[in-house]
Coordinates of C-alpha atoms and ligand atoms in Angstrom, one line a residue:
X1 CA 5.1 33.4 4.7
X2 CA 4.9 30.6 7.3
X3 CA 7.7 28.0 7.1
X4 CA 6.7 24.9 5.2
X5 CA 8.6 21.7 6.1
X6 CA 9.7 19.9 2.9
X7 CA 9.9 16.1 2.8
X8 CA 13.7 16.4 2.5
X9 CA 13.9 18.5 5.7
X10 CA 11.5 16.2 7.5
X11 CA 13.5 13.0 6.5
X12 CA 16.7 14.5 7.8
X13 CA 15.0 15.8 11.0
X14 CA 13.7 12.3 11.7
X15 CA 17.0 10.7 11.0
X16 CA 17.9 10.8 14.7
X17 CA 15.1 8.3 15.2
X18 CA 17.5 5.8 13.5
X19 CA 20.9 6.3 15.1
X20 CA 22.0 3.0 13.5
X21 CA 20.9 4.0 10.0
X22 CA 24.0 6.1 9.2
X23 CA 21.8 8.1 6.8
X24 CA 21.2 5.3 4.3
X25 CA 17.5 5.1 5.1
X26 CA 17.4 8.9 4.7
X27 CA 19.0 8.5 1.3
X28 CA 16.7 5.7 0.4
X29 CA 13.6 7.7 1.2
X30 CA 15.0 10.5 -0.9
X31 CA 15.4 8.1 -3.8
X32 CA 11.7 7.1 -3.5
X33 CA 10.8 10.7 -3.4
X34 CA 12.7 11.4 -6.6
X35 CA 11.3 8.4 -8.5
X36 CA 7.7 9.3 -7.5
X37 CA 8.2 12.7 -9.1
X38 CA 9.3 11.1 -12.4
X39 CA 6.3 8.8 -12.4
X40 CA 4.0 11.6 -11.4
X41 CA 5.1 13.6 -14.4
X42 CA 4.1 10.8 -16.8
X43 CA 0.9 9.9 -14.9
X44 CA -0.2 13.5 -15.3
X45 CA 0.4 13.3 -19.1
X46 CA -1.5 10.0 -19.5
X47 CA -4.1 10.4 -22.2
X48 CA -2.1 13.1 -23.9
X49 CA 0.9 11.0 -24.8
X50 CA -0.2 7.9 -26.8
X51 CA 2.9 5.9 -26.2
X52 CA 2.5 5.9 -22.4
X53 CA -1.2 5.3 -22.1
X54 CA -3.3 2.1 -22.4
X55 CA -2.4 -1.5 -22.3
X56 CA 1.0 -2.9 -23.1
X57 CA -0.6 -6.0 -24.5
X58 CA 1.3 -8.1 -21.9
X59 CA 0.1 -9.8 -18.7
X60 CA 1.9 -9.9 -15.4
X61 CA 2.3 -13.0 -13.2
X62 CA -1.0 -12.1 -11.7
X63 CA -2.6 -12.6 -15.1
X64 CA -3.5 -8.9 -15.1
X65 CA -3.3 -6.8 -18.2
X66 CA -0.2 -4.7 -17.8
X67 CA -0.6 -1.0 -18.6
X68 CA 2.3 0.8 -20.3
X69 CA 2.5 3.0 -17.2
X70 CA 2.7 -0.1 -14.9
X71 CA 5.9 -1.1 -16.8
X72 CA 7.2 2.5 -16.9
X73 CA 6.7 3.0 -13.2
X74 CA 8.3 -0.4 -12.4
X75 CA 11.4 0.6 -14.5
X76 CA 11.7 4.0 -13.0
X77 CA 11.7 2.8 -9.3
X78 CA 14.0 -0.1 -10.1
X79 CA 16.5 2.1 -11.9
X80 CA 16.4 4.7 -9.1
X81 CA 17.1 1.9 -6.5
X82 CA 19.9 0.4 -8.6
X83 CA 21.8 3.6 -8.9
X84 CA 21.8 4.6 -5.2
X85 CA 23.4 1.6 -3.5
X86 CA 21.4 1.4 -0.3
X87 CA 19.2 -1.4 -1.8
X88 CA 20.4 -4.9 -2.6
X89 CA 17.2 -6.1 -4.3
X90 CA 13.6 -5.3 -5.3
X91 CA 10.5 -7.4 -5.4
X92 CA 7.7 -6.0 -7.5
X93 CA 4.2 -7.0 -8.3
X94 CA 5.0 -6.5 -11.9
X95 CA 7.9 -8.9 -12.0
X96 CA 7.7 -12.7 -11.7
X97 CA 10.9 -13.0 -9.7
X98 CA 12.7 -10.7 -7.3
X99 CA 15.6 -8.7 -8.7
X100 CA 19.0 -9.1 -6.8
X101 CA 21.3 -6.3 -7.9
X102 CA 24.7 -7.7 -8.9
X103 CA 27.0 -4.7 -8.8
X104 CA 29.5 -4.4 -5.9
X105 CA 27.9 -1.2 -4.5
X106 CA 24.3 -2.7 -4.4
X107 CA 25.5 -6.0 -2.9
X108 CA 26.6 -3.9 0.1
X109 CA 23.1 -2.5 0.3
X110 CA 21.4 -3.2 3.6
X111 CA 17.8 -2.9 2.5
X112 CA 15.3 -4.6 0.1
X113 CA 12.2 -2.9 -1.3
X114 CA 8.9 -4.6 -2.1
X115 CA 6.5 -2.5 -4.2
X116 CA 3.4 -2.2 -6.3
X117 CA 4.8 0.4 -8.7
X118 CA 1.4 1.5 -10.0
X119 CA -1.7 0.1 -8.2
X120 CA -5.1 0.5 -9.8
X121 CA -3.5 1.3 -13.1
X122 CA -6.6 0.1 -15.0
X123 CA -8.1 3.4 -13.8
X124 CA -5.5 5.5 -15.7
X125 CA -7.6 5.7 -18.9
X126 CA -10.6 7.0 -16.9
X127 CA -8.6 9.6 -14.9
X128 CA -9.2 8.0 -11.5
X129 CA -6.6 8.3 -8.8
X130 CA -3.9 5.6 -8.7
X131 CA -1.0 4.9 -6.5
X132 CA 2.5 3.5 -5.8
X133 CA 2.9 1.3 -2.7
X134 CA 6.2 0.4 -1.1
X135 CA 7.8 -1.4 1.8
X136 CA 11.4 -1.3 3.1
X137 CA 13.0 -4.2 5.0
X138 CA 16.5 -4.7 6.3
X139 CA 18.0 -7.7 4.4
X140 CA 18.5 -10.9 6.4
X141 CA 21.3 -12.3 4.1
X142 CA 24.9 -11.3 4.6
X143 CA 25.9 -7.8 3.4
X144 CA 28.2 -8.0 0.4
X145 CA 26.4 -10.9 -1.2
X146 CA 23.4 -10.9 -3.6
X147 CA 19.9 -10.7 -2.1
X148 CA 18.1 -14.0 -1.6
X149 CA 14.4 -14.9 -1.4
X150 CA 14.5 -14.9 2.4
X151 CA 15.2 -11.2 2.3
X152 CA 11.8 -10.7 0.7
X153 CA 9.7 -13.3 2.6
X154 CA 9.7 -11.5 5.9
X155 CA 6.6 -10.9 8.0
X156 CA 5.2 -7.3 7.9
X157 CA 6.3 -6.7 11.5
X158 CA 9.9 -6.5 10.1
X159 CA 9.2 -3.5 7.9
X160 CA 11.3 -0.5 8.8
X161 CA 9.3 1.9 6.6
X162 CA 6.3 1.8 4.3
X163 CA 4.3 4.3 2.3
X164 CA 2.3 5.1 -0.8
X165 CA 2.2 7.9 -3.4
X166 CA -1.4 8.8 -4.5
X167 CA -1.6 10.4 -7.9
X168 CA -4.9 12.2 -7.5
X169 CA -6.4 15.7 -7.5
X170 CA -3.0 16.4 -5.9
X171 CA 0.0 14.1 -5.6
X172 CA 0.8 13.0 -2.0
X173 CA 3.4 10.9 -0.5
X174 CA 2.3 9.3 2.8
X175 CA 4.8 7.2 4.8
X176 CA 5.8 5.8 8.2
X177 CA 9.2 4.7 9.7
X178 CA 7.5 3.3 12.7
X179 CA 7.0 6.6 14.5
X180 CA 3.6 7.7 13.2
X181 CA 2.3 8.6 9.7
X182 CA 2.9 11.8 7.9
X183 CA 1.6 13.1 4.6
X184 CA 3.3 15.4 2.1
X185 CA 1.6 17.1 -0.8
X186 CA 3.6 17.8 -4.0
X187 CA 3.7 21.5 -4.9
X188 CA 3.9 21.3 -8.7
X189 CA 5.1 24.9 -8.9
X190 CA 8.2 24.0 -6.8
X191 CA 8.5 20.3 -7.6
X192 CA 8.7 19.8 -3.8
X193 CA 6.8 17.6 -1.4
X194 CA 5.5 19.8 1.6
X195 CA 4.3 18.5 4.9
X196 CA 0.5 18.9 4.7
X197 CA -0.8 16.1 6.9
X198 CA 1.4 15.8 10.0
X199 CA 0.8 12.9 12.4
X200 CA -2.1 11.3 10.5
X201 CA -4.6 9.4 12.6
X202 CA -7.1 6.8 11.4
X203 CA -10.5 7.8 13.1
X204 CA -11.5 5.0 15.6
X205 CA -14.9 4.7 13.9
X206 CA -16.5 5.8 10.6
X207 CA -19.5 5.6 8.3
X208 CA -17.9 4.4 5.1
X209 CA -17.5 0.8 3.9
X210 CA -15.6 0.0 0.8
X211 CA -16.1 -3.4 -0.9
X212 CA -16.9 -4.6 -4.4
X213 CA -20.5 -5.8 -3.9
X214 CA -20.5 -7.2 -7.4
X215 CA -18.9 -10.3 -5.8
X216 CA -21.6 -10.5 -3.1
X217 CA -23.0 -13.9 -4.0
X218 CA -19.7 -15.7 -3.3
X219 CA -18.6 -13.6 -0.2
X220 CA -18.1 -15.5 3.0
X221 CA -21.3 -15.5 5.2
X222 CA -19.5 -13.2 7.7
X223 CA -18.9 -10.6 5.1
X224 CA -22.5 -10.8 3.9
X225 CA -23.8 -10.4 7.5
X226 CA -21.4 -7.4 8.0
X227 CA -22.7 -5.7 4.8
X228 CA -26.3 -6.2 6.1
X229 CA -25.2 -4.6 9.4
X230 CA -23.8 -1.6 7.6
X231 CA -27.1 -1.1 5.7
X232 CA -29.5 -1.4 8.7
X233 CA -30.8 1.8 10.2
X234 CA -29.5 2.4 13.8
X235 CA -29.0 6.0 14.8
X236 CA -27.0 5.1 17.9
X237 CA -24.3 3.7 15.7
X238 CA -24.7 6.1 12.8
X239 CA -26.1 3.5 10.5
X240 CA -26.8 3.0 7.6
X241 CA -23.2 3.6 6.5
X242 CA -22.3 4.9 3.1
X243 CA -20.8 2.7 0.5
X244 CA -17.8 4.1 -1.3
X245 CA -15.7 2.0 -3.6
X246 CA -13.3 3.6 -6.1
X247 CA -11.7 0.4 -7.3
X248 CA -8.2 1.9 -6.6
X249 CA -6.9 0.6 -3.3
X250 CA -4.6 3.5 -2.5
X251 CA -7.5 6.0 -3.1
X252 CA -10.0 4.0 -1.1
X253 CA -7.5 3.5 1.7
X254 CA -6.4 7.2 1.7
X255 CA -10.0 8.5 1.9
X256 CA -10.9 6.1 4.8
X257 CA -7.7 7.0 6.7
X258 CA -8.8 10.7 6.6
X259 CA -12.5 10.3 7.0
X260 CA -12.8 7.0 8.9
X261 CA -14.0 3.8 7.2
X262 CA -13.3 0.2 6.4
X263 CA -12.0 -1.4 3.1
X264 CA -12.6 -5.1 2.6
X265 CA -11.3 -7.4 -0.1
X266 CA -12.4 -10.8 1.1
X267 CA -12.2 -14.2 -0.6
X268 CA -14.3 -14.3 -3.8
X269 CA -15.1 -17.0 -6.4
X270 CA -12.3 -15.7 -8.7
X271 CA -9.9 -14.9 -5.8
X272 CA -10.2 -17.8 -3.3
X273 CA -7.3 -16.4 -1.2
X274 CA -8.4 -12.8 -1.8
X275 CA -7.1 -10.6 -4.7
X276 CA -4.6 -8.3 -2.9
X277 CA -1.0 -9.2 -2.5
X278 CA 0.4 -9.6 1.0
X279 CA 3.9 -8.3 0.3
X280 CA 3.2 -5.4 -2.1
X281 CA -0.2 -4.1 -0.8
X282 CA -1.5 -5.6 2.4
X283 CA 1.7 -5.3 4.5
X284 CA 2.7 -1.7 3.7
X285 CA -0.9 -0.5 4.2
X286 CA -1.3 -2.5 7.4
X287 CA 1.9 -0.9 8.8
X288 CA 0.5 2.5 7.9
X289 CA -2.9 1.7 9.4
X290 CA -1.5 0.4 12.7
X291 CA 0.9 3.4 12.9
X292 CA -2.0 5.8 12.6
X293 CA -4.3 3.9 15.1
X294 CA -6.1 1.7 12.6
X295 CA -6.3 -2.1 12.2
X296 CA -5.5 -4.5 9.4
X297 CA -6.4 -8.2 9.4
X298 CA -7.3 -11.0 7.0
X299 CA -10.6 -11.3 8.7
X300 CA -9.2 -13.4 11.5
X301 CA -5.5 -12.5 12.2
X302 CA -3.3 -9.4 12.1
X303 CA -1.9 -9.0 8.6
X304 CA 1.6 -8.0 9.8
X305 CA 2.2 -11.3 11.6
X306 CA 1.5 -13.5 8.6
X307 CA 4.7 -15.3 7.5
X308 CA 4.9 -15.1 3.7
X309 CA 5.8 -18.3 1.8
X310 CA 5.5 -16.9 -1.7
X311 CA 6.5 -13.7 -3.4
X312 CA 3.1 -13.1 -4.8
X313 CA 1.0 -14.5 -2.0
X314 CA -2.5 -13.1 -1.7
X315 CA -4.6 -12.7 1.5
X316 CA -8.0 -11.2 2.2
X317 CA -7.8 -7.7 3.6
X318 CA -10.0 -6.0 6.2
X319 CA -8.4 -2.6 6.9
X320 CA -9.5 0.7 8.5
X321 CA -11.0 2.2 11.6
X322 CA -10.5 -0.1 14.6
X323 CA -14.1 -0.2 15.7
X324 CA -15.4 -1.0 12.2
X325 CA -12.8 -3.8 11.6
X326 CA -13.5 -5.3 15.0
X327 CA -17.2 -5.5 14.2
X328 CA -16.5 -7.1 10.8
X329 CA -14.3 -9.6 12.5
X330 CA -17.1 -10.4 15.0
X331 CA -19.3 -11.5 12.0
X332 CA -16.4 -13.4 10.4
X333 CA -15.9 -15.3 13.7
X334 CA -19.6 -15.9 14.3
X335 CA -20.2 -17.2 10.7
X336 CA -16.8 -18.9 10.2
X337 CA -18.3 -22.3 9.4
X338 CA -21.4 -21.1 7.6
X339 CA -21.6 -21.9 3.8
Ligands
P6P401 P1 -11.9 -5.4 -8.1 C1 -6.7 -2.7 -8.6 O1 -6.6 -3.8 -9.6 C2 -6.7 -3.4 -7.2 O2 -5.5 -4.1 -7.1 C3 -6.9 -2.4 -6.2 O3 -6.3 -1.2 -6.4 C4 -8.4 -2.3 -6.1 O4 -8.9 -1.9 -4.8 C5 -8.9 -3.7 -6.4 O5 -7.8 -4.3 -7.2 C6 -10.2 -3.7 -7.3 O6 -10.5 -5.0 -7.6 O7 -12.0 -6.9 -8.2 O8 -13.0 -4.8 -7.2 O9 -12.0 -4.7 -9.5

Protein backbone atom coordinates (compact mmCIF):
# COMPACT_ATOMS: atom_id res chain seq x y z
CA UNK A 1 0.00 0.00 0.00
CA UNK A 2 1.61 3.28 -1.06
CA UNK A 3 2.08 5.85 1.68
CA UNK A 4 -0.68 8.42 1.87
CA UNK A 5 0.23 11.78 3.40
CA UNK A 6 -2.42 12.84 5.87
CA UNK A 7 -3.27 16.51 6.42
CA UNK A 8 -1.82 16.29 9.93
CA UNK A 9 1.52 14.96 8.63
CA UNK A 10 1.54 17.58 5.85
CA UNK A 11 0.90 20.48 8.23
CA UNK A 12 3.77 19.38 10.48
CA UNK A 13 6.07 18.78 7.48
CA UNK A 14 5.37 22.32 6.26
CA UNK A 15 5.86 23.83 9.70
CA UNK A 16 9.48 24.58 8.86
CA UNK A 17 8.13 27.09 6.30
CA UNK A 18 7.20 29.15 9.36
CA UNK A 19 10.19 29.13 11.75
CA UNK A 20 8.63 32.03 13.66
CA UNK A 21 5.28 30.28 14.04
CA UNK A 22 6.33 28.14 17.02
CA UNK A 23 3.71 25.56 16.03
CA UNK A 24 0.66 27.71 16.76
CA UNK A 25 -0.23 28.01 13.06
CA UNK A 26 0.13 24.24 12.88
CA UNK A 27 -2.23 23.87 15.81
CA UNK A 28 -4.66 26.38 14.31
CA UNK A 29 -4.84 24.53 10.99
CA UNK A 30 -5.47 21.34 12.95
CA UNK A 31 -8.32 23.08 14.75
CA UNK A 32 -9.92 23.99 11.42
CA UNK A 33 -9.43 20.42 10.24
CA UNK A 34 -11.30 19.06 13.28
CA UNK A 35 -14.15 21.60 13.10
CA UNK A 36 -14.67 20.84 9.40
CA UNK A 37 -15.14 17.15 10.21
CA UNK A 38 -17.83 18.01 12.76
CA UNK A 39 -19.65 20.22 10.23
CA UNK A 40 -19.21 17.60 7.51
CA UNK A 41 -20.95 15.02 9.70
CA UNK A 42 -24.05 17.23 10.02
CA UNK A 43 -24.03 18.38 6.37
CA UNK A 44 -24.06 14.75 5.30
CA UNK A 45 -27.15 14.14 7.46
CA UNK A 46 -29.05 17.23 6.24
CA UNK A 47 -32.45 16.17 5.01
CA UNK A 48 -32.45 13.17 7.32
CA UNK A 49 -32.41 15.10 10.56
CA UNK A 50 -35.28 17.60 10.70
CA UNK A 51 -33.82 19.86 13.36
CA UNK A 52 -30.66 20.65 11.34
CA UNK A 53 -32.17 21.25 7.88
CA UNK A 54 -34.03 24.16 6.42
CA UNK A 55 -34.35 27.79 7.40
CA UNK A 56 -33.81 29.07 10.91
CA UNK A 57 -36.43 31.74 10.29
CA UNK A 58 -33.77 34.36 11.03
CA UNK A 59 -31.88 36.70 8.68
CA UNK A 60 -28.17 37.56 8.90
CA UNK A 61 -26.77 41.09 8.57
CA UNK A 62 -26.66 40.48 4.85
CA UNK A 63 -30.46 40.19 4.92
CA UNK A 64 -30.08 36.57 3.83
CA UNK A 65 -32.26 33.79 5.19
CA UNK A 66 -30.08 31.93 7.73
CA UNK A 67 -30.23 28.16 7.38
CA UNK A 68 -30.02 26.12 10.57
CA UNK A 69 -26.77 24.62 9.28
CA UNK A 70 -25.33 28.14 8.75
CA UNK A 71 -25.77 28.82 12.45
CA UNK A 72 -24.57 25.36 13.43
CA UNK A 73 -21.38 25.65 11.36
CA UNK A 74 -20.73 29.15 12.72
CA UNK A 75 -21.04 27.88 16.29
CA UNK A 76 -18.82 24.85 15.67
CA UNK A 77 -15.93 26.85 14.20
CA UNK A 78 -16.16 29.59 16.83
CA UNK A 79 -16.23 27.06 19.68
CA UNK A 80 -13.23 25.25 18.17
CA UNK A 81 -11.24 28.50 17.94
CA UNK A 82 -12.21 29.60 21.45
CA UNK A 83 -10.91 26.43 23.05
CA UNK A 84 -7.51 26.32 21.38
CA UNK A 85 -5.95 29.64 22.31
CA UNK A 86 -4.09 30.55 19.10
CA UNK A 87 -6.97 32.81 18.04
CA UNK A 88 -7.89 36.09 19.75
CA UNK A 89 -10.98 36.77 17.65
CA UNK A 90 -13.26 35.68 14.80
CA UNK A 91 -15.13 37.64 12.12
CA UNK A 92 -17.93 35.68 10.47
CA UNK A 93 -20.34 36.41 7.66
CA UNK A 94 -23.08 35.12 9.97
CA UNK A 95 -22.40 37.58 12.80
CA UNK A 96 -23.05 41.33 12.70
CA UNK A 97 -19.94 42.16 14.77
CA UNK A 98 -16.56 40.46 15.18
CA UNK A 99 -16.05 38.32 18.29
CA UNK A 100 -13.08 39.25 20.51
CA UNK A 101 -12.43 36.33 22.86
CA UNK A 102 -12.15 37.57 26.44
CA UNK A 103 -10.36 34.76 28.29
CA UNK A 104 -6.67 35.17 29.22
CA UNK A 105 -5.48 32.33 26.96
CA UNK A 106 -7.23 33.66 23.84
CA UNK A 107 -6.17 37.24 24.48
CA UNK A 108 -2.62 35.95 24.07
CA UNK A 109 -3.60 34.46 20.71
CA UNK A 110 -1.64 35.88 17.77
CA UNK A 111 -4.16 35.23 14.99
CA UNK A 112 -7.64 36.24 13.89
CA UNK A 113 -9.92 34.22 11.64
CA UNK A 114 -12.35 35.56 9.04
CA UNK A 115 -14.80 33.03 7.68
CA UNK A 116 -17.94 32.19 5.83
CA UNK A 117 -18.88 29.14 7.89
CA UNK A 118 -21.23 27.68 5.29
CA UNK A 119 -21.33 29.37 1.90
CA UNK A 120 -24.08 28.48 -0.55
CA UNK A 121 -26.20 27.04 2.25
CA UNK A 122 -29.42 27.71 0.33
CA UNK A 123 -28.33 24.69 -1.72
CA UNK A 124 -28.40 22.32 1.26
CA UNK A 125 -32.02 21.32 0.74
CA UNK A 126 -31.38 20.39 -2.90
CA UNK A 127 -28.21 18.43 -2.15
CA UNK A 128 -25.82 20.70 -4.05
CA UNK A 129 -22.20 21.10 -2.88
CA UNK A 130 -21.61 23.84 -0.28
CA UNK A 131 -18.48 25.11 1.43
CA UNK A 132 -16.68 26.71 4.35
CA UNK A 133 -14.24 29.52 3.48
CA UNK A 134 -11.59 30.84 5.90
CA UNK A 135 -8.75 33.35 6.15
CA UNK A 136 -6.05 33.58 8.83
CA UNK A 137 -4.29 36.88 9.67
CA UNK A 138 -1.76 37.83 12.32
CA UNK A 139 -3.33 40.30 14.74
CA UNK A 140 -2.09 43.92 14.55
CA UNK A 141 -3.19 44.80 18.11
CA UNK A 142 -0.97 44.03 21.14
CA UNK A 143 -0.86 40.39 22.28
CA UNK A 144 -2.51 40.03 25.68
CA UNK A 145 -5.36 42.41 24.90
CA UNK A 146 -8.74 41.81 23.29
CA UNK A 147 -8.88 41.87 19.49
CA UNK A 148 -9.97 45.15 17.89
CA UNK A 149 -11.58 45.98 14.54
CA UNK A 150 -8.20 46.81 12.98
CA UNK A 151 -7.20 43.16 13.38
CA UNK A 152 -9.99 42.25 10.92
CA UNK A 153 -9.80 45.14 8.42
CA UNK A 154 -6.48 44.11 6.87
CA UNK A 155 -5.89 43.89 3.09
CA UNK A 156 -5.86 40.37 1.69
CA UNK A 157 -2.11 40.59 1.08
CA UNK A 158 -1.71 40.23 4.86
CA UNK A 159 -3.29 36.77 4.96
CA UNK A 160 -0.90 34.11 6.25
CA UNK A 161 -3.24 31.25 5.31
CA UNK A 162 -6.57 30.73 3.56
CA UNK A 163 -8.65 27.83 2.39
CA UNK A 164 -12.00 26.21 1.92
CA UNK A 165 -13.77 22.98 2.69
CA UNK A 166 -16.08 21.73 -0.06
CA UNK A 167 -18.82 19.38 1.12
CA UNK A 168 -19.56 17.67 -2.18
CA UNK A 169 -19.46 14.20 -3.75
CA UNK A 170 -16.45 13.95 -1.47
CA UNK A 171 -15.35 16.36 1.22
CA UNK A 172 -12.11 18.21 0.48
CA UNK A 173 -10.03 20.74 2.38
CA UNK A 174 -7.97 22.99 0.08
CA UNK A 175 -5.59 25.53 1.61
CA UNK A 176 -2.51 27.68 1.19
CA UNK A 177 -0.02 29.18 3.62
CA UNK A 178 1.66 31.18 0.85
CA UNK A 179 3.69 28.28 -0.52
CA UNK A 180 1.31 26.90 -3.15
CA UNK A 181 -2.10 25.23 -2.82
CA UNK A 182 -2.75 21.64 -1.73
CA UNK A 183 -5.98 19.64 -1.63
CA UNK A 184 -6.91 16.92 0.85
CA UNK A 185 -9.81 14.51 0.48
CA UNK A 186 -11.56 13.17 3.56
CA UNK A 187 -11.50 9.38 3.75
CA UNK A 188 -14.76 8.76 5.61
CA UNK A 189 -13.73 5.22 6.55
CA UNK A 190 -10.75 6.64 8.48
CA UNK A 191 -12.06 10.13 9.29
CA UNK A 192 -8.74 11.40 7.90
CA UNK A 193 -7.94 14.02 5.26
CA UNK A 194 -5.44 12.57 2.75
CA UNK A 195 -3.30 14.53 0.29
CA UNK A 196 -5.09 13.96 -3.03
CA UNK A 197 -4.30 17.14 -5.02
CA UNK A 198 -0.70 18.20 -4.35
CA UNK A 199 0.47 21.57 -5.71
CA UNK A 200 -2.81 22.55 -7.37
CA UNK A 201 -2.40 24.82 -10.40
CA UNK A 202 -5.08 27.04 -11.95
CA UNK A 203 -4.90 26.39 -15.75
CA UNK A 204 -3.75 29.57 -17.53
CA UNK A 205 -6.76 29.37 -19.84
CA UNK A 206 -10.11 27.59 -19.94
CA UNK A 207 -13.47 27.15 -21.64
CA UNK A 208 -15.86 27.63 -18.72
CA UNK A 209 -17.47 30.89 -17.67
CA UNK A 210 -19.57 31.06 -14.50
CA UNK A 211 -22.00 33.94 -14.01
CA UNK A 212 -25.68 34.33 -13.14
CA UNK A 213 -26.98 35.52 -16.50
CA UNK A 214 -30.37 36.15 -14.92
CA UNK A 215 -28.89 39.51 -13.90
CA UNK A 216 -27.77 40.27 -17.49
CA UNK A 217 -29.94 43.35 -18.08
CA UNK A 218 -28.21 45.31 -15.30
CA UNK A 219 -24.67 44.02 -15.82
CA UNK A 220 -21.97 46.60 -16.59
CA UNK A 221 -21.48 46.92 -20.37
CA UNK A 222 -18.01 45.39 -20.09
CA UNK A 223 -19.51 42.22 -18.59
CA UNK A 224 -22.18 42.06 -21.31
CA UNK A 225 -19.48 42.41 -23.98
CA UNK A 226 -17.37 39.69 -22.31
CA UNK A 227 -20.35 37.30 -22.23
CA UNK A 228 -20.89 37.92 -25.96
CA UNK A 229 -17.16 37.22 -26.50
CA UNK A 230 -17.53 33.91 -24.66
CA UNK A 231 -20.45 32.93 -26.88
CA UNK A 232 -18.99 33.82 -30.31
CA UNK A 233 -17.51 30.93 -32.34
CA UNK A 234 -13.75 31.23 -32.80
CA UNK A 235 -11.86 27.99 -33.07
CA UNK A 236 -8.45 29.62 -32.54
CA UNK A 237 -9.52 30.55 -29.01
CA UNK A 238 -11.68 27.48 -28.27
CA UNK A 239 -14.91 29.49 -28.35
CA UNK A 240 -17.83 29.33 -27.77
CA UNK A 241 -17.08 28.59 -24.12
CA UNK A 242 -19.36 26.57 -21.86
CA UNK A 243 -21.54 28.24 -19.24
CA UNK A 244 -21.47 26.49 -15.87
CA UNK A 245 -23.04 28.15 -12.80
CA UNK A 246 -23.82 26.07 -9.71
CA UNK A 247 -24.83 29.01 -7.50
CA UNK A 248 -22.41 27.81 -4.83
CA UNK A 249 -19.21 29.85 -4.94
CA UNK A 250 -16.88 27.21 -3.51
CA UNK A 251 -18.19 24.58 -5.96
CA UNK A 252 -17.88 26.90 -8.98
CA UNK A 253 -14.42 28.05 -7.88
CA UNK A 254 -13.19 24.51 -7.18
CA UNK A 255 -14.33 23.20 -10.60
CA UNK A 256 -12.73 26.16 -12.39
CA UNK A 257 -9.45 25.77 -10.48
CA UNK A 258 -9.22 22.15 -11.62
CA UNK A 259 -10.56 22.49 -15.19
CA UNK A 260 -9.80 26.14 -15.99
CA UNK A 261 -12.43 28.85 -16.11
CA UNK A 262 -13.62 32.20 -14.83
CA UNK A 263 -16.21 33.05 -12.17
CA UNK A 264 -17.72 36.52 -12.26
CA UNK A 265 -20.04 38.16 -9.73
CA UNK A 266 -20.23 41.75 -11.00
CA UNK A 267 -22.31 44.64 -9.79
CA UNK A 268 -26.05 44.02 -10.34
CA UNK A 269 -29.24 46.00 -9.74
CA UNK A 270 -29.75 44.32 -6.35
CA UNK A 271 -26.02 44.32 -5.52
CA UNK A 272 -24.54 47.69 -6.63
CA UNK A 273 -21.19 46.78 -5.02
CA UNK A 274 -21.39 43.12 -5.96
CA UNK A 275 -22.87 40.41 -3.73
CA UNK A 276 -19.79 38.65 -2.43
CA UNK A 277 -18.01 39.73 0.75
CA UNK A 278 -14.42 40.93 0.50
CA UNK A 279 -13.28 39.55 3.87
CA UNK A 280 -15.03 36.17 3.99
CA UNK A 281 -15.14 35.10 0.33
CA UNK A 282 -13.15 37.23 -2.10
CA UNK A 283 -9.88 37.60 -0.15
CA UNK A 284 -9.41 33.91 0.80
CA UNK A 285 -10.28 32.70 -2.72
CA UNK A 286 -8.08 35.41 -4.26
CA UNK A 287 -5.14 34.22 -2.12
CA UNK A 288 -5.75 30.63 -3.26
CA UNK A 289 -6.14 31.71 -6.89
CA UNK A 290 -2.89 33.68 -6.93
CA UNK A 291 -1.03 30.93 -5.09
CA UNK A 292 -2.07 28.47 -7.82
CA UNK A 293 -1.31 30.73 -10.81
CA UNK A 294 -4.75 32.29 -11.21
CA UNK A 295 -5.92 35.89 -10.91
CA UNK A 296 -8.58 37.67 -8.82
CA UNK A 297 -9.76 41.26 -9.37
CA UNK A 298 -12.85 43.39 -8.90
CA UNK A 299 -12.85 43.95 -12.66
CA UNK A 300 -10.21 46.68 -12.41
CA UNK A 301 -7.82 46.07 -9.48
CA UNK A 302 -6.28 43.12 -7.62
CA UNK A 303 -8.66 41.94 -4.87
CA UNK A 304 -5.85 41.38 -2.35
CA UNK A 305 -4.74 45.04 -2.39
CA UNK A 306 -8.17 46.44 -1.50
CA UNK A 307 -8.05 48.03 1.98
CA UNK A 308 -11.26 47.02 3.76
CA UNK A 309 -13.23 49.73 5.58
CA UNK A 310 -16.13 47.60 6.75
CA UNK A 311 -16.43 44.09 8.18
CA UNK A 312 -19.14 43.14 5.66
CA UNK A 313 -17.86 45.08 2.66
CA UNK A 314 -18.81 43.69 -0.74
CA UNK A 315 -16.86 43.93 -4.00
CA UNK A 316 -17.35 42.54 -7.49
CA UNK A 317 -15.30 39.38 -8.14
CA UNK A 318 -13.60 38.24 -11.36
CA UNK A 319 -11.56 35.15 -10.47
CA UNK A 320 -9.97 32.31 -12.38
CA UNK A 321 -7.61 31.47 -15.24
CA UNK A 322 -5.30 34.40 -15.85
CA UNK A 323 -5.88 34.62 -19.63
CA UNK A 324 -9.67 34.62 -19.15
CA UNK A 325 -9.64 37.21 -16.35
CA UNK A 326 -7.29 39.42 -18.41
CA UNK A 327 -9.72 39.31 -21.36
CA UNK A 328 -12.69 40.15 -19.13
CA UNK A 329 -10.74 43.08 -17.67
CA UNK A 330 -9.98 44.35 -21.19
CA UNK A 331 -13.73 44.63 -21.82
CA UNK A 332 -14.30 46.24 -18.40
CA UNK A 333 -11.64 48.85 -19.22
CA UNK A 334 -12.89 49.47 -22.76
CA UNK A 335 -16.52 49.93 -21.68
CA UNK A 336 -15.85 51.49 -18.27
CA UNK A 337 -17.88 54.61 -19.05
CA UNK A 338 -20.62 52.96 -21.11
CA UNK A 339 -24.14 52.91 -19.62
P1 LIG B 1 -26.91 34.40 -6.99
C1 LIG B 1 -24.44 31.89 -2.23
O1 LIG B 1 -25.49 32.68 -1.65
C2 LIG B 1 -23.43 32.86 -2.80
O2 LIG B 1 -22.91 33.64 -1.76
C3 LIG B 1 -22.34 32.10 -3.53
O3 LIG B 1 -22.07 30.88 -2.95
C4 LIG B 1 -22.91 31.96 -4.93
O4 LIG B 1 -21.92 31.89 -5.95
C5 LIG B 1 -23.73 33.25 -5.10
O5 LIG B 1 -24.07 33.69 -3.78
C6 LIG B 1 -25.01 33.00 -5.87
O6 LIG B 1 -25.69 34.24 -5.97
O7 LIG B 1 -27.31 35.86 -6.87
O8 LIG B 1 -26.38 34.07 -8.37
O9 LIG B 1 -27.97 33.44 -6.54
